[in-house]
Amino acid sequence: MKVRHWPSIVTILAAWLCIPAPQSRADAASDLDDAAARIQYAFYTQDVRALQEGLALVEQLDATELAPGMKDYYAAYGHWKLAQILTESATGKVPGTAGKAAADCERQAKAARTQDGRMAEAYAIEAVCPSLEASLLSSNCADKPLRTAHEIDPRNPRVQLIELLCRRKDQKDPAAYTRQVGELVDAFERAPPSRPGKPDWGHAEALLLLGESHLQRGDSRAARDAIERALVIAPDYRKAQAMLQTAAARPN
């Protein structure tokens, strides 16, 4: 007669303890915030590898535990920032290409707004991606998704930031452009605090644009003020650090 050996209670308990608990929505939102913070920090420090690692963290998230479209939204955002770094790199020795990152950005942004048709920021990111594809800065933003983003949420500061970036080259009046950037900064400062799992980016970039516009108009004092405010938000923002040095070297 064959004797059946039943597992001991210790074995059963050990196996039970090894079973991962289902991830809660709060945990998923916290993990998304962590991945987003890593992507932002990598963008500020111009660290391609760290940004790619942040994108990998986003890829590992369970989309069903997040608000519809948020996983693809942050993937699109990360690829947009990656395309920017690759485009602005002077050495050309960083891995990957800006064109591929921009194409991935556009694809993920479309996936995000397909899941949530009211996600204005996804439309805006979709619009800005083509400006970094193929011929890079010679390309234009996509008009249709940009118009849709504006129609859905015209007061959203991140939508306004992308609108300004897309139309910056068409600005003919430097003073008017500086006023527009100042209004953008005001929009960020009036915006309510971000909630867990929700977008929270763009304020430091807006302040850097304001500092740059003041610097181009010869107002180094106002430029330093704006850039220093950007560095309060993002102390490791390398472009802001470099621009602050430029502004400090110029007379008031």
PDB file of C-alpha atoms in Angstrom:
ATOM      1  CA  MET A   1       0.000   0.000   0.000  1.00  0.00           C
ATOM      2  CA  LYS A   2       1.356   3.384  -1.028  1.00  0.00           C
ATOM      3  CA  VAL A   3       1.566   5.870   1.847  1.00  0.00           C
ATOM      4  CA  ARG A   4       0.465   9.425   1.005  1.00  0.00           C
ATOM      5  CA  HIS A   5       2.561  12.122   2.673  1.00  0.00           C
ATOM      6  CA  TRP A   6       0.500  15.212   3.382  1.00  0.00           C
ATOM      7  CA  PRO A   7       2.342  18.548   3.663  1.00  0.00           C
ATOM      8  CA  SER A   8       2.948  19.761   7.190  1.00  0.00           C
ATOM      9  CA  ILE A   9       1.228  22.841   8.562  1.00  0.00           C
ATOM     10  CA  VAL A  10       4.611  24.594   8.510  1.00  0.00           C
ATOM     11  CA  THR A  11       4.970  23.930   4.772  1.00  0.00           C
ATOM     12  CA  ILE A  12       1.451  25.168   4.081  1.00  0.00           C
ATOM     13  CA  LEU A  13       1.973  28.312   6.142  1.00  0.00           C
ATOM     14  CA  ALA A  14       5.297  29.069   4.437  1.00  0.00           C
ATOM     15  CA  ALA A  15       3.718  28.703   1.015  1.00  0.00           C
ATOM     16  CA  TRP A  16       0.806  30.944   2.041  1.00  0.00           C
ATOM     17  CA  LEU A  17       3.157  33.638   3.323  1.00  0.00           C
ATOM     18  CA  CYS A  18       4.994  33.658  -0.014  1.00  0.00           C
ATOM     19  CA  ILE A  19       1.865  34.454  -1.991  1.00  0.00           C
ATOM     20  CA  PRO A  20       2.002  38.158  -2.888  1.00  0.00           C
ATOM     21  CA  ALA A  21      -0.994  40.174  -1.753  1.00  0.00           C
ATOM     22  CA  PRO A  22      -3.014  41.863  -4.460  1.00  0.00           C
ATOM     23  CA  GLN A  23      -1.806  45.416  -5.056  1.00  0.00           C
ATOM     24  CA  SER A  24      -4.243  48.070  -3.869  1.00  0.00           C
ATOM     25  CA  ARG A  25      -5.110  51.155  -5.886  1.00  0.00           C
ATOM     26  CA  ALA A  26      -3.328  53.282  -3.294  1.00  0.00           C
ATOM     27  CA  ASP A  27      -0.174  51.184  -3.640  1.00  0.00           C
ATOM     28  CA  ALA A  28      -0.353  51.372  -7.430  1.00  0.00           C
ATOM     29  CA  ALA A  29      -0.787  55.150  -7.322  1.00  0.00           C
ATOM     30  CA  SER A  30       2.210  55.416  -4.983  1.00  0.00           C
ATOM     31  CA  ASP A  31       4.314  53.260  -7.317  1.00  0.00           C
ATOM     32  CA  LEU A  32       3.244  55.436 -10.248  1.00  0.00           C
ATOM     33  CA  ASP A  33       4.262  58.565  -8.357  1.00  0.00           C
ATOM     34  CA  ASP A  34       7.648  56.997  -7.604  1.00  0.00           C
ATOM     35  CA  ALA A  35       8.232  56.098 -11.269  1.00  0.00           C
ATOM     36  CA  ALA A  36       7.121  59.571 -12.363  1.00  0.00           C
ATOM     37  CA  ALA A  37       9.475  61.216  -9.859  1.00  0.00           C
ATOM     38  CA  ARG A  38      12.353  59.120 -11.183  1.00  0.00           C
ATOM     39  CA  ILE A  39      11.540  60.144 -14.753  1.00  0.00           C
ATOM     40  CA  GLN A  40      11.378  63.819 -13.780  1.00  0.00           C
ATOM     41  CA  TYR A  41      14.655  63.660 -11.856  1.00  0.00           C
ATOM     42  CA  ALA A  42      16.366  61.894 -14.760  1.00  0.00           C
ATOM     43  CA  PHE A  43      15.111  64.605 -17.110  1.00  0.00           C
ATOM     44  CA  TYR A  44      16.376  67.359 -14.817  1.00  0.00           C
ATOM     45  CA  THR A  45      19.783  65.692 -14.554  1.00  0.00           C
ATOM     46  CA  GLN A  46      19.886  64.706 -18.259  1.00  0.00           C
ATOM     47  CA  ASP A  47      20.429  61.058 -17.284  1.00  0.00           C
ATOM     48  CA  VAL A  48      19.299  58.840 -20.168  1.00  0.00           C
ATOM     49  CA  ARG A  49      19.890  55.554 -18.375  1.00  0.00           C
ATOM     50  CA  ALA A  50      17.960  56.617 -15.267  1.00  0.00           C
ATOM     51  CA  LEU A  51      15.090  57.825 -17.432  1.00  0.00           C
ATOM     52  CA  GLN A  52      14.952  54.502 -19.228  1.00  0.00           C
ATOM     53  CA  GLU A  53      14.880  52.772 -15.834  1.00  0.00           C
ATOM     54  CA  GLY A  54      11.965  54.984 -14.822  1.00  0.00           C
ATOM     55  CA  LEU A  55      10.132  53.983 -17.983  1.00  0.00           C
ATOM     56  CA  ALA A  56      10.779  50.328 -17.128  1.00  0.00           C
ATOM     57  CA  LEU A  57       9.135  50.885 -13.733  1.00  0.00           C
ATOM     58  CA  VAL A  58       6.080  52.339 -15.459  1.00  0.00           C
ATOM     59  CA  GLU A  59       5.940  49.308 -17.741  1.00  0.00           C
ATOM     60  CA  GLN A  60       5.817  46.978 -14.701  1.00  0.00           C
ATOM     61  CA  LEU A  61       2.729  48.673 -13.216  1.00  0.00           C
ATOM     62  CA  ASP A  62      -0.674  46.983 -13.291  1.00  0.00           C
ATOM     63  CA  ALA A  63      -2.826  49.265 -15.429  1.00  0.00           C
ATOM     64  CA  THR A  64      -6.028  47.806 -13.948  1.00  0.00           C
ATOM     65  CA  GLU A  65      -5.113  49.251 -10.542  1.00  0.00           C
ATOM     66  CA  LEU A  66      -4.669  52.770 -11.949  1.00  0.00           C
ATOM     67  CA  ALA A  67      -7.062  55.338 -13.370  1.00  0.00           C
ATOM     68  CA  PRO A  68      -7.798  54.592 -17.052  1.00  0.00           C
ATOM     69  CA  GLY A  69      -4.972  55.646 -19.318  1.00  0.00           C
ATOM     70  CA  MET A  70      -2.553  56.729 -16.572  1.00  0.00           C
ATOM     71  CA  LYS A  71       0.043  54.022 -17.235  1.00  0.00           C
ATOM     72  CA  ASP A  72       0.202  54.918 -20.938  1.00  0.00           C
ATOM     73  CA  TYR A  73       0.100  58.620 -20.076  1.00  0.00           C
ATOM     74  CA  TYR A  74       3.270  58.408 -18.001  1.00  0.00           C
ATOM     75  CA  ALA A  75       4.931  56.164 -20.565  1.00  0.00           C
ATOM     76  CA  ALA A  76       4.206  58.879 -23.147  1.00  0.00           C
ATOM     77  CA  TYR A  77       5.523  61.583 -20.831  1.00  0.00           C
ATOM     78  CA  GLY A  78       8.707  59.609 -20.178  1.00  0.00           C
ATOM     79  CA  HIS A  79       9.363  58.993 -23.866  1.00  0.00           C
ATOM     80  CA  TRP A  80       8.785  62.705 -24.546  1.00  0.00           C
ATOM     81  CA  LYS A  81      11.400  63.670 -21.947  1.00  0.00           C
ATOM     82  CA  LEU A  82      13.762  61.008 -23.324  1.00  0.00           C
ATOM     83  CA  ALA A  83      13.364  62.416 -26.841  1.00  0.00           C
ATOM     84  CA  GLN A  84      14.145  65.880 -25.501  1.00  0.00           C
ATOM     85  CA  ILE A  85      17.348  64.727 -23.820  1.00  0.00           C
ATOM     86  CA  LEU A  86      18.486  62.832 -26.902  1.00  0.00           C
ATOM     87  CA  THR A  87      17.707  65.799 -29.136  1.00  0.00           C
ATOM     88  CA  GLU A  88      19.568  68.259 -26.940  1.00  0.00           C
ATOM     89  CA  SER A  89      22.602  66.011 -26.431  1.00  0.00           C
ATOM     90  CA  ALA A  90      25.697  67.608 -27.916  1.00  0.00           C
ATOM     91  CA  THR A  91      27.755  64.417 -28.029  1.00  0.00           C
ATOM     92  CA  GLY A  92      25.399  62.201 -29.996  1.00  0.00           C
ATOM     93  CA  LYS A  93      26.796  59.232 -28.048  1.00  0.00           C
ATOM     94  CA  VAL A  94      23.742  58.512 -25.898  1.00  0.00           C
ATOM     95  CA  PRO A  95      21.956  55.202 -26.604  1.00  0.00           C
ATOM     96  CA  GLY A  96      18.860  55.155 -28.755  1.00  0.00           C
ATOM     97  CA  THR A  97      17.462  57.847 -30.997  1.00  0.00           C
ATOM     98  CA  ALA A  98      15.225  60.834 -30.414  1.00  0.00           C
ATOM     99  CA  GLY A  99      13.049  59.807 -33.335  1.00  0.00           C
ATOM    100  CA  LYS A 100      12.197  56.398 -31.827  1.00  0.00           C
ATOM    101  CA  ALA A 101      11.520  57.918 -28.412  1.00  0.00           C
ATOM    102  CA  ALA A 102       9.234  60.514 -30.000  1.00  0.00           C
ATOM    103  CA  ALA A 103       7.359  57.832 -31.959  1.00  0.00           C
ATOM    104  CA  ASP A 104       6.914  55.793 -28.751  1.00  0.00           C
ATOM    105  CA  CYS A 105       5.695  58.963 -27.040  1.00  0.00           C
ATOM    106  CA  GLU A 106       3.052  59.533 -29.697  1.00  0.00           C
ATOM    107  CA  ARG A 107       1.910  55.900 -29.619  1.00  0.00           C
ATOM    108  CA  GLN A 108       1.544  55.823 -25.828  1.00  0.00           C
ATOM    109  CA  ALA A 109      -0.213  59.197 -25.730  1.00  0.00           C
ATOM    110  CA  LYS A 110      -2.780  57.937 -28.244  1.00  0.00           C
ATOM    111  CA  ALA A 111      -3.282  54.812 -26.125  1.00  0.00           C
ATOM    112  CA  ALA A 112      -3.855  56.957 -23.031  1.00  0.00           C
ATOM    113  CA  ARG A 113      -6.453  59.271 -24.555  1.00  0.00           C
ATOM    114  CA  THR A 114      -8.173  56.286 -26.194  1.00  0.00           C
ATOM    115  CA  GLN A 115      -8.833  54.952 -22.687  1.00  0.00           C
ATOM    116  CA  ASP A 116      -9.900  58.360 -21.364  1.00  0.00           C
ATOM    117  CA  GLY A 117     -11.173  60.716 -24.040  1.00  0.00           C
ATOM    118  CA  ARG A 118     -11.152  63.654 -21.592  1.00  0.00           C
ATOM    119  CA  MET A 119      -7.436  63.368 -20.805  1.00  0.00           C
ATOM    120  CA  ALA A 120      -6.383  66.754 -22.181  1.00  0.00           C
ATOM    121  CA  GLU A 121      -2.719  66.325 -21.257  1.00  0.00           C
ATOM    122  CA  ALA A 122      -2.473  63.086 -23.237  1.00  0.00           C
ATOM    123  CA  TYR A 123      -3.723  64.926 -26.330  1.00  0.00           C
ATOM    124  CA  ALA A 124      -1.193  67.707 -25.667  1.00  0.00           C
ATOM    125  CA  ILE A 125       1.700  65.257 -25.327  1.00  0.00           C
ATOM    126  CA  GLU A 126       0.556  63.500 -28.491  1.00  0.00           C
ATOM    127  CA  ALA A 127       0.712  66.886 -30.225  1.00  0.00           C
ATOM    128  CA  VAL A 128       4.253  67.744 -29.127  1.00  0.00           C
ATOM    129  CA  CYS A 129       5.814  64.339 -29.913  1.00  0.00           C
ATOM    130  CA  PRO A 130       6.045  64.844 -33.712  1.00  0.00           C
ATOM    131  CA  SER A 131       8.162  67.971 -33.161  1.00  0.00           C
ATOM    132  CA  LEU A 132      10.951  65.624 -32.062  1.00  0.00           C
ATOM    133  CA  GLU A 133      10.551  62.910 -34.689  1.00  0.00           C
ATOM    134  CA  ALA A 134      12.530  62.277 -37.874  1.00  0.00           C
ATOM    135  CA  SER A 135      13.969  65.686 -38.735  1.00  0.00           C
ATOM    136  CA  LEU A 136      13.710  66.624 -35.070  1.00  0.00           C
ATOM    137  CA  LEU A 137      13.319  70.338 -34.378  1.00  0.00           C
ATOM    138  CA  SER A 138      12.405  71.122 -37.992  1.00  0.00           C
ATOM    139  CA  SER A 139       9.120  69.257 -37.520  1.00  0.00           C
ATOM    140  CA  ASN A 140       5.941  70.814 -36.184  1.00  0.00           C
ATOM    141  CA  CYS A 141       3.521  69.874 -33.450  1.00  0.00           C
ATOM    142  CA  ALA A 142       0.328  68.109 -34.476  1.00  0.00           C
ATOM    143  CA  ASP A 143      -2.446  70.706 -34.637  1.00  0.00           C
ATOM    144  CA  LYS A 144      -5.519  68.509 -34.203  1.00  0.00           C
ATOM    145  CA  PRO A 145      -4.649  66.899 -30.824  1.00  0.00           C
ATOM    146  CA  LEU A 146      -3.391  70.267 -29.578  1.00  0.00           C
ATOM    147  CA  ARG A 147      -6.734  71.887 -30.417  1.00  0.00           C
ATOM    148  CA  THR A 148      -8.557  69.018 -28.721  1.00  0.00           C
ATOM    149  CA  ALA A 149      -6.439  69.414 -25.581  1.00  0.00           C
ATOM    150  CA  HIS A 150      -7.264  73.131 -25.473  1.00  0.00           C
ATOM    151  CA  GLU A 151     -10.981  72.500 -25.990  1.00  0.00           C
ATOM    152  CA  ILE A 152     -11.092  69.946 -23.164  1.00  0.00           C
ATOM    153  CA  ASP A 153      -9.092  71.871 -20.548  1.00  0.00           C
ATOM    154  CA  PRO A 154      -7.868  75.323 -21.658  1.00  0.00           C
ATOM    155  CA  ARG A 155      -6.850  76.345 -18.113  1.00  0.00           C
ATOM    156  CA  ASN A 156      -4.653  73.304 -17.518  1.00  0.00           C
ATOM    157  CA  PRO A 157      -1.100  74.700 -17.074  1.00  0.00           C
ATOM    158  CA  ARG A 158       0.536  71.610 -18.595  1.00  0.00           C
ATOM    159  CA  VAL A 159      -1.625  71.960 -21.695  1.00  0.00           C
ATOM    160  CA  GLN A 160      -0.716  75.660 -21.795  1.00  0.00           C
ATOM    161  CA  LEU A 161       2.986  74.804 -21.464  1.00  0.00           C
ATOM    162  CA  ILE A 162       2.878  72.496 -24.469  1.00  0.00           C
ATOM    163  CA  GLU A 163       0.874  75.060 -26.452  1.00  0.00           C
ATOM    164  CA  LEU A 164       3.587  77.612 -25.725  1.00  0.00           C
ATOM    165  CA  LEU A 165       6.380  75.203 -26.679  1.00  0.00           C
ATOM    166  CA  CYS A 166       4.630  74.353 -29.939  1.00  0.00           C
ATOM    167  CA  ARG A 167       4.091  77.987 -30.904  1.00  0.00           C
ATOM    168  CA  ARG A 168       7.287  79.491 -29.548  1.00  0.00           C
ATOM    169  CA  LYS A 169       9.029  79.664 -32.917  1.00  0.00           C
ATOM    170  CA  ASP A 170       6.129  81.698 -34.330  1.00  0.00           C
ATOM    171  CA  GLN A 171       6.439  84.424 -31.695  1.00  0.00           C
ATOM    172  CA  LYS A 172       7.377  87.759 -33.268  1.00  0.00           C
ATOM    173  CA  ASP A 173       7.073  90.023 -30.204  1.00  0.00           C
ATOM    174  CA  PRO A 174       9.574  89.153 -27.409  1.00  0.00           C
ATOM    175  CA  ALA A 175       7.737  91.298 -24.851  1.00  0.00           C
ATOM    176  CA  ALA A 176       4.410  89.616 -25.626  1.00  0.00           C
ATOM    177  CA  TYR A 177       6.043  86.192 -25.379  1.00  0.00           C
ATOM    178  CA  THR A 178       7.500  87.049 -21.965  1.00  0.00           C
ATOM    179  CA  ARG A 179       4.040  88.079 -20.768  1.00  0.00           C
ATOM    180  CA  GLN A 180       2.598  84.789 -22.011  1.00  0.00           C
ATOM    181  CA  VAL A 181       5.241  82.787 -20.169  1.00  0.00           C
ATOM    182  CA  GLY A 182       4.597  84.851 -17.041  1.00  0.00           C
ATOM    183  CA  GLU A 183       0.893  84.026 -17.295  1.00  0.00           C
ATOM    184  CA  LEU A 184       1.818  80.348 -17.673  1.00  0.00           C
ATOM    185  CA  VAL A 185       3.881  80.485 -14.475  1.00  0.00           C
ATOM    186  CA  ASP A 186       0.931  82.144 -12.704  1.00  0.00           C
ATOM    187  CA  ALA A 187      -1.319  79.312 -13.929  1.00  0.00           C
ATOM    188  CA  PHE A 188       1.002  76.730 -12.366  1.00  0.00           C
ATOM    189  CA  GLU A 189       1.077  78.649  -9.090  1.00  0.00           C
ATOM    190  CA  ARG A 190      -2.728  78.854  -8.970  1.00  0.00           C
ATOM    191  CA  ALA A 191      -3.154  75.148  -9.704  1.00  0.00           C
ATOM    192  CA  PRO A 192      -4.278  72.986  -6.749  1.00  0.00           C
ATOM    193  CA  PRO A 193      -1.806  70.506  -5.235  1.00  0.00           C
ATOM    194  CA  SER A 194      -1.451  67.267  -7.145  1.00  0.00           C
ATOM    195  CA  ARG A 195      -3.103  64.144  -5.715  1.00  0.00           C
ATOM    196  CA  PRO A 196      -1.395  60.709  -5.571  1.00  0.00           C
ATOM    197  CA  GLY A 197      -1.343  59.072  -8.983  1.00  0.00           C
ATOM    198  CA  LYS A 198      -2.067  62.360 -10.759  1.00  0.00           C
ATOM    199  CA  PRO A 199       0.261  64.432 -12.993  1.00  0.00           C
ATOM    200  CA  ASP A 200       2.624  66.874 -11.317  1.00  0.00           C
ATOM    201  CA  TRP A 201       5.181  68.283 -13.749  1.00  0.00           C
ATOM    202  CA  GLY A 202       5.934  71.416 -15.767  1.00  0.00           C
ATOM    203  CA  HIS A 203       6.238  74.185 -13.153  1.00  0.00           C
ATOM    204  CA  ALA A 204      10.038  74.247 -13.112  1.00  0.00           C
ATOM    205  CA  GLU A 205      10.159  74.095 -16.913  1.00  0.00           C
ATOM    206  CA  ALA A 206       7.780  77.071 -17.128  1.00  0.00           C
ATOM    207  CA  LEU A 207       9.989  79.093 -14.777  1.00  0.00           C
ATOM    208  CA  LEU A 208      13.045  78.214 -16.844  1.00  0.00           C
ATOM    209  CA  LEU A 209      11.262  79.433 -19.986  1.00  0.00           C
ATOM    210  CA  LEU A 210      10.470  82.676 -18.161  1.00  0.00           C
ATOM    211  CA  GLY A 211      14.096  83.085 -17.116  1.00  0.00           C
ATOM    212  CA  GLU A 212      15.262  82.383 -20.652  1.00  0.00           C
ATOM    213  CA  SER A 213      12.856  84.948 -22.111  1.00  0.00           C
ATOM    214  CA  HIS A 214      14.004  87.608 -19.624  1.00  0.00           C
ATOM    215  CA  LEU A 215      17.621  86.792 -20.411  1.00  0.00           C
ATOM    216  CA  GLN A 216      17.057  87.139 -24.148  1.00  0.00           C
ATOM    217  CA  ARG A 217      15.543  90.565 -23.538  1.00  0.00           C
ATOM    218  CA  GLY A 218      18.548  91.661 -21.464  1.00  0.00           C
ATOM    219  CA  ASP A 219      16.876  91.613 -18.035  1.00  0.00           C
ATOM    220  CA  SER A 220      19.343  89.457 -16.124  1.00  0.00           C
ATOM    221  CA  ARG A 221      17.898  90.364 -12.708  1.00  0.00           C
ATOM    222  CA  ALA A 222      14.421  89.080 -13.634  1.00  0.00           C
ATOM    223  CA  ALA A 223      16.038  86.079 -15.332  1.00  0.00           C
ATOM    224  CA  ARG A 224      17.934  85.144 -12.169  1.00  0.00           C
ATOM    225  CA  ASP A 225      14.774  85.458 -10.081  1.00  0.00           C
ATOM    226  CA  ALA A 226      12.813  83.098 -12.336  1.00  0.00           C
ATOM    227  CA  ILE A 227      15.650  80.587 -12.660  1.00  0.00           C
ATOM    228  CA  GLU A 228      16.270  80.533  -8.908  1.00  0.00           C
ATOM    229  CA  ARG A 229      12.579  79.803  -8.374  1.00  0.00           C
ATOM    230  CA  ALA A 230      12.898  76.905 -10.829  1.00  0.00           C
ATOM    231  CA  LEU A 231      15.828  75.567  -8.823  1.00  0.00           C
ATOM    232  CA  VAL A 232      13.808  75.724  -5.604  1.00  0.00           C
ATOM    233  CA  ILE A 233      11.388  73.262  -7.223  1.00  0.00           C
ATOM    234  CA  ALA A 234      14.097  71.191  -8.950  1.00  0.00           C
ATOM    235  CA  PRO A 235      17.522  71.808  -7.328  1.00  0.00           C
ATOM    236  CA  ASP A 236      19.273  69.378  -9.708  1.00  0.00           C
ATOM    237  CA  TYR A 237      17.868  70.921 -12.908  1.00  0.00           C
ATOM    238  CA  ARG A 238      21.077  71.115 -14.945  1.00  0.00           C
ATOM    239  CA  LYS A 239      19.755  73.415 -17.664  1.00  0.00           C
ATOM    240  CA  ALA A 240      18.584  75.838 -14.983  1.00  0.00           C
ATOM    241  CA  GLN A 241      21.952  75.666 -13.223  1.00  0.00           C
ATOM    242  CA  ALA A 242      23.770  76.470 -16.461  1.00  0.00           C
ATOM    243  CA  MET A 243      21.390  79.287 -17.343  1.00  0.00           C
ATOM    244  CA  LEU A 244      21.748  80.790 -13.870  1.00  0.00           C
ATOM    245  CA  GLN A 245      25.508  80.968 -14.372  1.00  0.00           C
ATOM    246  CA  THR A 246      24.944  82.718 -17.706  1.00  0.00           C
ATOM    247  CA  ALA A 247      22.545  85.195 -16.129  1.00  0.00           C
ATOM    248  CA  ALA A 248      24.869  85.867 -13.200  1.00  0.00           C
ATOM    249  CA  ALA A 249      27.721  86.712 -15.572  1.00  0.00           C
ATOM    250  CA  ARG A 250      25.700  89.412 -17.301  1.00  0.00           C
ATOM    251  CA  PRO A 251      25.196  92.956 -15.999  1.00  0.00           C
ATOM    252  CA  ASN A 252      21.768  93.890 -14.655  1.00  0.00           C
TER     253      ASN A 252
END
